[in-house]
Tab-separated table of C-alpha atoms in Angstrom:
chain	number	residue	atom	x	y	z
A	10	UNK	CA	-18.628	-30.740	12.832
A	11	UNK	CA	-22.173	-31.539	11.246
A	12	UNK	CA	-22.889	-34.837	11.536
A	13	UNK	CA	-26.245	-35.388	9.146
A	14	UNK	CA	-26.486	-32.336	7.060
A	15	UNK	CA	-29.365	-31.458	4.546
A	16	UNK	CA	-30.284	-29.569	2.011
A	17	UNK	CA	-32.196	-26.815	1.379
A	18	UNK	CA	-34.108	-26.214	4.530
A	19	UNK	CA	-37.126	-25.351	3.183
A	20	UNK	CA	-38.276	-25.855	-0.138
A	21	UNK	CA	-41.376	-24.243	-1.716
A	22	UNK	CA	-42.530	-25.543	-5.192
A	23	UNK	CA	-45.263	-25.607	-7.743
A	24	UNK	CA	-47.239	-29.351	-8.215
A	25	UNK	CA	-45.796	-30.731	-11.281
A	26	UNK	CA	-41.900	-29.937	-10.642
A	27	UNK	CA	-39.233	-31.961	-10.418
A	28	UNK	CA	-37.102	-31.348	-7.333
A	29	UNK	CA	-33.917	-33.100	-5.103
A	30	UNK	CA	-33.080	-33.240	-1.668
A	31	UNK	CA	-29.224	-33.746	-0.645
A	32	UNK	CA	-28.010	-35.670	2.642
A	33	UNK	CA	-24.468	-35.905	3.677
A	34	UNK	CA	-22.948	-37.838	6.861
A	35	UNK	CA	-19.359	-37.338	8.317
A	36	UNK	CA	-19.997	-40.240	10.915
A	37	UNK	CA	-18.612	-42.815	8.631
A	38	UNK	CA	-22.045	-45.110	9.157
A	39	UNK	CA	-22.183	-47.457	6.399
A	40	UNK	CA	-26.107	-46.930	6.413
A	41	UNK	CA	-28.461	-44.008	5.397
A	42	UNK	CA	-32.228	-43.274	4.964
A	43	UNK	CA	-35.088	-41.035	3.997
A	44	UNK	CA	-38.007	-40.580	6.485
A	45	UNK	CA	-41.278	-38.474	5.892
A	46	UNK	CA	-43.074	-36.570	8.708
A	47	UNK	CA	-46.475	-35.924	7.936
A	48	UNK	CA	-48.785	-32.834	9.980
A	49	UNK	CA	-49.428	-35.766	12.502
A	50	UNK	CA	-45.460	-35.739	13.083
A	51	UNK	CA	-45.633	-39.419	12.170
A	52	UNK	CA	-42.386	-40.675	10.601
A	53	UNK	CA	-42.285	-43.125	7.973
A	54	UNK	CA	-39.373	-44.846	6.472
A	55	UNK	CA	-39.219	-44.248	2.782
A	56	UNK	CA	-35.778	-45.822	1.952
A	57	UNK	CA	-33.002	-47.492	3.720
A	58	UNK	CA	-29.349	-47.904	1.534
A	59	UNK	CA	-26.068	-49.316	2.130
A	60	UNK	CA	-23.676	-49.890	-0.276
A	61	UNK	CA	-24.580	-53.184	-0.822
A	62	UNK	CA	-28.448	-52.989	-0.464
A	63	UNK	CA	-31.386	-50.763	-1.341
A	64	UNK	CA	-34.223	-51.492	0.477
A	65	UNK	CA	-37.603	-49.742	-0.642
A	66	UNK	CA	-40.649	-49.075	1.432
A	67	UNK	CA	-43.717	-50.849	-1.207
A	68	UNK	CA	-45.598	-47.737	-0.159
A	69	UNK	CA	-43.397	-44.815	-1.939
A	70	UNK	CA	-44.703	-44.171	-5.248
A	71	UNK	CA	-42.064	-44.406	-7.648
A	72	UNK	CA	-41.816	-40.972	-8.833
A	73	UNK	CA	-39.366	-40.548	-5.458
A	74	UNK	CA	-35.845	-42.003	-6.227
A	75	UNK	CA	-33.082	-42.223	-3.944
A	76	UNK	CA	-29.426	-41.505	-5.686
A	77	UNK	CA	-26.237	-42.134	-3.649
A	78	UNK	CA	-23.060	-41.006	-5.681
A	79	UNK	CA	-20.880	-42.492	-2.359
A	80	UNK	CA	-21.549	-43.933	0.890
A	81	UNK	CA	-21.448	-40.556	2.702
A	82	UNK	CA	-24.391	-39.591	0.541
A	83	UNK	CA	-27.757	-40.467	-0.049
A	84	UNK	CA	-30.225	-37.860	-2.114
A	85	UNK	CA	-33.355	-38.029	-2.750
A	86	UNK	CA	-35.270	-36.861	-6.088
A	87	UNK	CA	-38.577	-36.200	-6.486
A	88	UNK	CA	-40.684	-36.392	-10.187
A	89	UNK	CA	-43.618	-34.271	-10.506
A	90	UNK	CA	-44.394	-33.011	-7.214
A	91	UNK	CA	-48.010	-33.791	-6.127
A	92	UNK	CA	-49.837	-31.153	-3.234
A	93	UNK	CA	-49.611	-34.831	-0.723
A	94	UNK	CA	-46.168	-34.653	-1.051
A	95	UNK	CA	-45.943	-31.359	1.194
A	96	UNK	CA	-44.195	-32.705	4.370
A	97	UNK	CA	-40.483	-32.387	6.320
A	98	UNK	CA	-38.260	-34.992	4.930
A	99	UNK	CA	-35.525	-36.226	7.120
A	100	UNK	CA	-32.121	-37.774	6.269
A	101	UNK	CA	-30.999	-40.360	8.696
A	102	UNK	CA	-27.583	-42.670	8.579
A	103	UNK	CA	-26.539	-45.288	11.332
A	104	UNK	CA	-24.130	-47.983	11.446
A	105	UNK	CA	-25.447	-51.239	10.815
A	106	UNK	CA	-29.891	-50.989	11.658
A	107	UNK	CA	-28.087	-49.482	15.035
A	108	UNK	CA	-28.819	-45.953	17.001
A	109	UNK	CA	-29.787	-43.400	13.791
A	110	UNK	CA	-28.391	-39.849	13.628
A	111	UNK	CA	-30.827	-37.545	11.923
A	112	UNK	CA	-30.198	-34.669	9.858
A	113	UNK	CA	-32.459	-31.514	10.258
A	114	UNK	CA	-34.938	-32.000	8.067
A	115	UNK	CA	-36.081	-30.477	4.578
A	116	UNK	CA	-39.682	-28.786	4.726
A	117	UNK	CA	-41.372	-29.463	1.666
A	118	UNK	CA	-44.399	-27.190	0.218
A	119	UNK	CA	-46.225	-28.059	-2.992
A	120	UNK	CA	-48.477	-24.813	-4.214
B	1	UNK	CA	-45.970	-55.400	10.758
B	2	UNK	CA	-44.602	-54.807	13.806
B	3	UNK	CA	-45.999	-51.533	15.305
B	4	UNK	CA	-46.005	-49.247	18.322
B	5	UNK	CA	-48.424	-47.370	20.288
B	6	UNK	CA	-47.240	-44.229	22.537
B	7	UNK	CA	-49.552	-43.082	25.034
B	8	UNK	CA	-50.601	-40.845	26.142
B	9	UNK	CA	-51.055	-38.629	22.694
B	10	UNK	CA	-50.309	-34.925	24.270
B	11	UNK	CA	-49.661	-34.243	27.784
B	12	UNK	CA	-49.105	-30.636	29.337
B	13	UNK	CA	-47.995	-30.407	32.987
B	14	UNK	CA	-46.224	-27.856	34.806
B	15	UNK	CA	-42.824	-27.559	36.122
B	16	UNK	CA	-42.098	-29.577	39.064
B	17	UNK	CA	-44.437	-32.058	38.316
B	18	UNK	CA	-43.491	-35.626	37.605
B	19	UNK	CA	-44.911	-37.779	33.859
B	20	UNK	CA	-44.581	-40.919	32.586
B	21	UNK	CA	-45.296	-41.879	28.922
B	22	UNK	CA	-45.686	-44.868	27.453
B	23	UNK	CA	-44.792	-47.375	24.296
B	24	UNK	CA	-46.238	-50.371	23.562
B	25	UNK	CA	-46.734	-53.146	21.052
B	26	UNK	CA	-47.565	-56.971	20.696
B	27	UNK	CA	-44.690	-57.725	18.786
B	28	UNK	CA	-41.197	-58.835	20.694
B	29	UNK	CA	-38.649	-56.169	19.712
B	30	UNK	CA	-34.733	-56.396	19.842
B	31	UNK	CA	-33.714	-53.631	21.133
B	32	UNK	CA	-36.133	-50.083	21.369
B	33	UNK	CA	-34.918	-46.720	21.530
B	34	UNK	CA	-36.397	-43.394	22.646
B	35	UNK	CA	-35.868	-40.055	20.677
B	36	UNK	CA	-36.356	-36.636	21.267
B	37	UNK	CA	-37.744	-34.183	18.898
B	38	UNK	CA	-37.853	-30.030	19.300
B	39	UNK	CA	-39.620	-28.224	17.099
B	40	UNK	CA	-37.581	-27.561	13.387
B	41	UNK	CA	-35.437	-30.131	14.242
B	42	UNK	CA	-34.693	-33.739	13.720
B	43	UNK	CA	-35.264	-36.506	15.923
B	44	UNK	CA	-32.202	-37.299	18.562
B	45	UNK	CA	-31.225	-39.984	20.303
B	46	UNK	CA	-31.697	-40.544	23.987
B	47	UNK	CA	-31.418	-43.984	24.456
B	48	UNK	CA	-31.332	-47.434	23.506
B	49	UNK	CA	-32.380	-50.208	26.109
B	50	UNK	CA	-31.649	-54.114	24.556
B	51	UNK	CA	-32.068	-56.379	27.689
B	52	UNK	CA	-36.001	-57.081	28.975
B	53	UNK	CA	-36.129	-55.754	32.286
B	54	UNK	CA	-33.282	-52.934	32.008
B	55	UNK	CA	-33.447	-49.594	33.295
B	56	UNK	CA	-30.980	-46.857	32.212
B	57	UNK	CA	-31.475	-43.132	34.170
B	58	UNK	CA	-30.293	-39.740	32.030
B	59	UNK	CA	-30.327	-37.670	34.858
B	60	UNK	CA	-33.784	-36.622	35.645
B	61	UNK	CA	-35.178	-39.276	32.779
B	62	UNK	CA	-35.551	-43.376	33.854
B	63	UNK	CA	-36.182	-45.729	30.406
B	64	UNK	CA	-37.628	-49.079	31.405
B	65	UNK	CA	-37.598	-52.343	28.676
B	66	UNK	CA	-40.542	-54.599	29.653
B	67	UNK	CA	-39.837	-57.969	30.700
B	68	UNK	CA	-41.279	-59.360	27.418
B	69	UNK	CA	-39.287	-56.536	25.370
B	70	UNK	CA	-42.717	-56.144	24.160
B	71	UNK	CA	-43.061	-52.256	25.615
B	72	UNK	CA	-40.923	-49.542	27.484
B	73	UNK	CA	-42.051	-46.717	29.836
B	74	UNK	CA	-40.227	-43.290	30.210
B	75	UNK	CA	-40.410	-41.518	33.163
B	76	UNK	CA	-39.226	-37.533	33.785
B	77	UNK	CA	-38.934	-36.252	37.513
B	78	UNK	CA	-39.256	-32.645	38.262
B	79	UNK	CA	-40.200	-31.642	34.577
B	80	UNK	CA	-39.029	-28.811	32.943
B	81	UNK	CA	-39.774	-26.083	29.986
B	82	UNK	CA	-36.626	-27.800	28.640
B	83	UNK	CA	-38.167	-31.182	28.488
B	84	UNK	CA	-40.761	-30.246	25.990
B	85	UNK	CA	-40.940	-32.122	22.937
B	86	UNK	CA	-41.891	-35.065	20.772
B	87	UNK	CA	-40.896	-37.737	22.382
B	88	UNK	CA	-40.774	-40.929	19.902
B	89	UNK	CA	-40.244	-44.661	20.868
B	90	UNK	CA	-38.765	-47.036	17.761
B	91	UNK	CA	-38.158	-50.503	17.743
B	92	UNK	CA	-35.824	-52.772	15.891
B	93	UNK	CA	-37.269	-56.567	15.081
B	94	UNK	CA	-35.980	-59.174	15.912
B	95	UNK	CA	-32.344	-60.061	13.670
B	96	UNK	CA	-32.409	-56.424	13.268
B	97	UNK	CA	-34.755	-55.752	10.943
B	98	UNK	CA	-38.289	-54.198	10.370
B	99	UNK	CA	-37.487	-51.188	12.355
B	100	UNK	CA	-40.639	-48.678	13.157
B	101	UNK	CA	-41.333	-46.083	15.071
B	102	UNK	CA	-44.029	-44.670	17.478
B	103	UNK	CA	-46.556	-42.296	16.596
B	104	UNK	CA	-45.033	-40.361	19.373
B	105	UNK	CA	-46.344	-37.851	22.445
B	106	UNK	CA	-46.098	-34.758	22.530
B	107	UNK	CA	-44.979	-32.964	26.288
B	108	UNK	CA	-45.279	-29.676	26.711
B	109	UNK	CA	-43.891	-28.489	30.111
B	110	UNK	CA	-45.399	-25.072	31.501
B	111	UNK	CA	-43.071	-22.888	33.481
């Protein structure tokens, strides 16, 4: 009965790799997101998405791409992992800009 | 931008003893929720206060919306180990957009 669900847990990878994140919601929101936690714990929206809008945060370099095959989905793809991009990455869905259900988060290490 | 301020940064009491933390900004928001985070896990939601001036209670936790809607206050009676955390305010602007979060305190409760 997982509500936000990610994939993998943990993810260790070499600077230069490509790599993706998958997020799945069974709470029928019609809204999802990406959010980074740096070592501070500070978390920053990277992406918002419904199925009508994508909405972008002018601060995420472009080699991050969110991909959303349906609305109960929402992954997120990474080109040419750089050492800064070592954080936990969190999945997040809610209906309307309402209350937001996170998943568990991904932690991400670039060697 | 609008943004918020948490204070105070860390705070470590023991058990028994009573805390109030604190969220602030100089921007009017529509509604502001509070979120707990444990360690390896996401974010979850407590509660969302939407009226200046209300007060909601979760048992031994009381939320408070300023007046203003401009800041919010959450106090914890009788602390426990169980109450230790990151505990993150985030706001939604006003016509629901532009929402941000906290930079967040972080309790630790000593038994």
């Amino acid at each position: 009965d997982t509500a936000v669900s990610q994939t993998p847990k943990y993810l260790v990878t070499q600077m230069g790799n490509d790599k993706s994140i998958k997020c799945e919601q069974n709470l029928g929101h019609d809204t999802m997101y990406w959010y980074k936690q740096d070592s501070k714990k500070f978390l920053k929206i990277m992406f918002s998405y419904n199925n009508k809008e994508l909405i972008i945060n002018e601060t995420v370099p472009n080699r991050f791409s969110p991909k959303s095959p349906d609305k109960a989905h929402l992954n997120l793809h990474i080109n040419s992992l750089e050492l800064g991009d070592s954080a936990v990455y969190f999945c997040a869905s809610s209906q309307r800009q309402g209350a937001k259900d996170f998943g568990p988060g991904t932690r991400l290490t670039v060697t | 931008t609008q943004l918020l301020e948490q204070s105070p940064q860390f705070l470590s009491i023991q058990e028994g003893e009573n805390l109030t933390v604190y969220c602030n900004s100089s921007s009017v928001f529509s509604s502001l929720q509070w979120y707990r985070q444990e360690p390896g896990e996401g974010p979850v939601l407590l509660v969302t206060v939407v009226t200046g001036g209300e007060v909601k209670k979760l048992k031994r936790l009381t939320f408070q919306f300023g007046d203003a809607r401009k800041d919010s206050s959450l106090h914890i009676t009788a602390a426990q180990p169980g109450d230790t955390g990151l505990y993150l305010c985030a706001g939604t602007g006003p016509g629901g957009q532009n929402f941000v979060f906290g930079p967040g305190t972080r309790l630790s409760v000593l038994p």
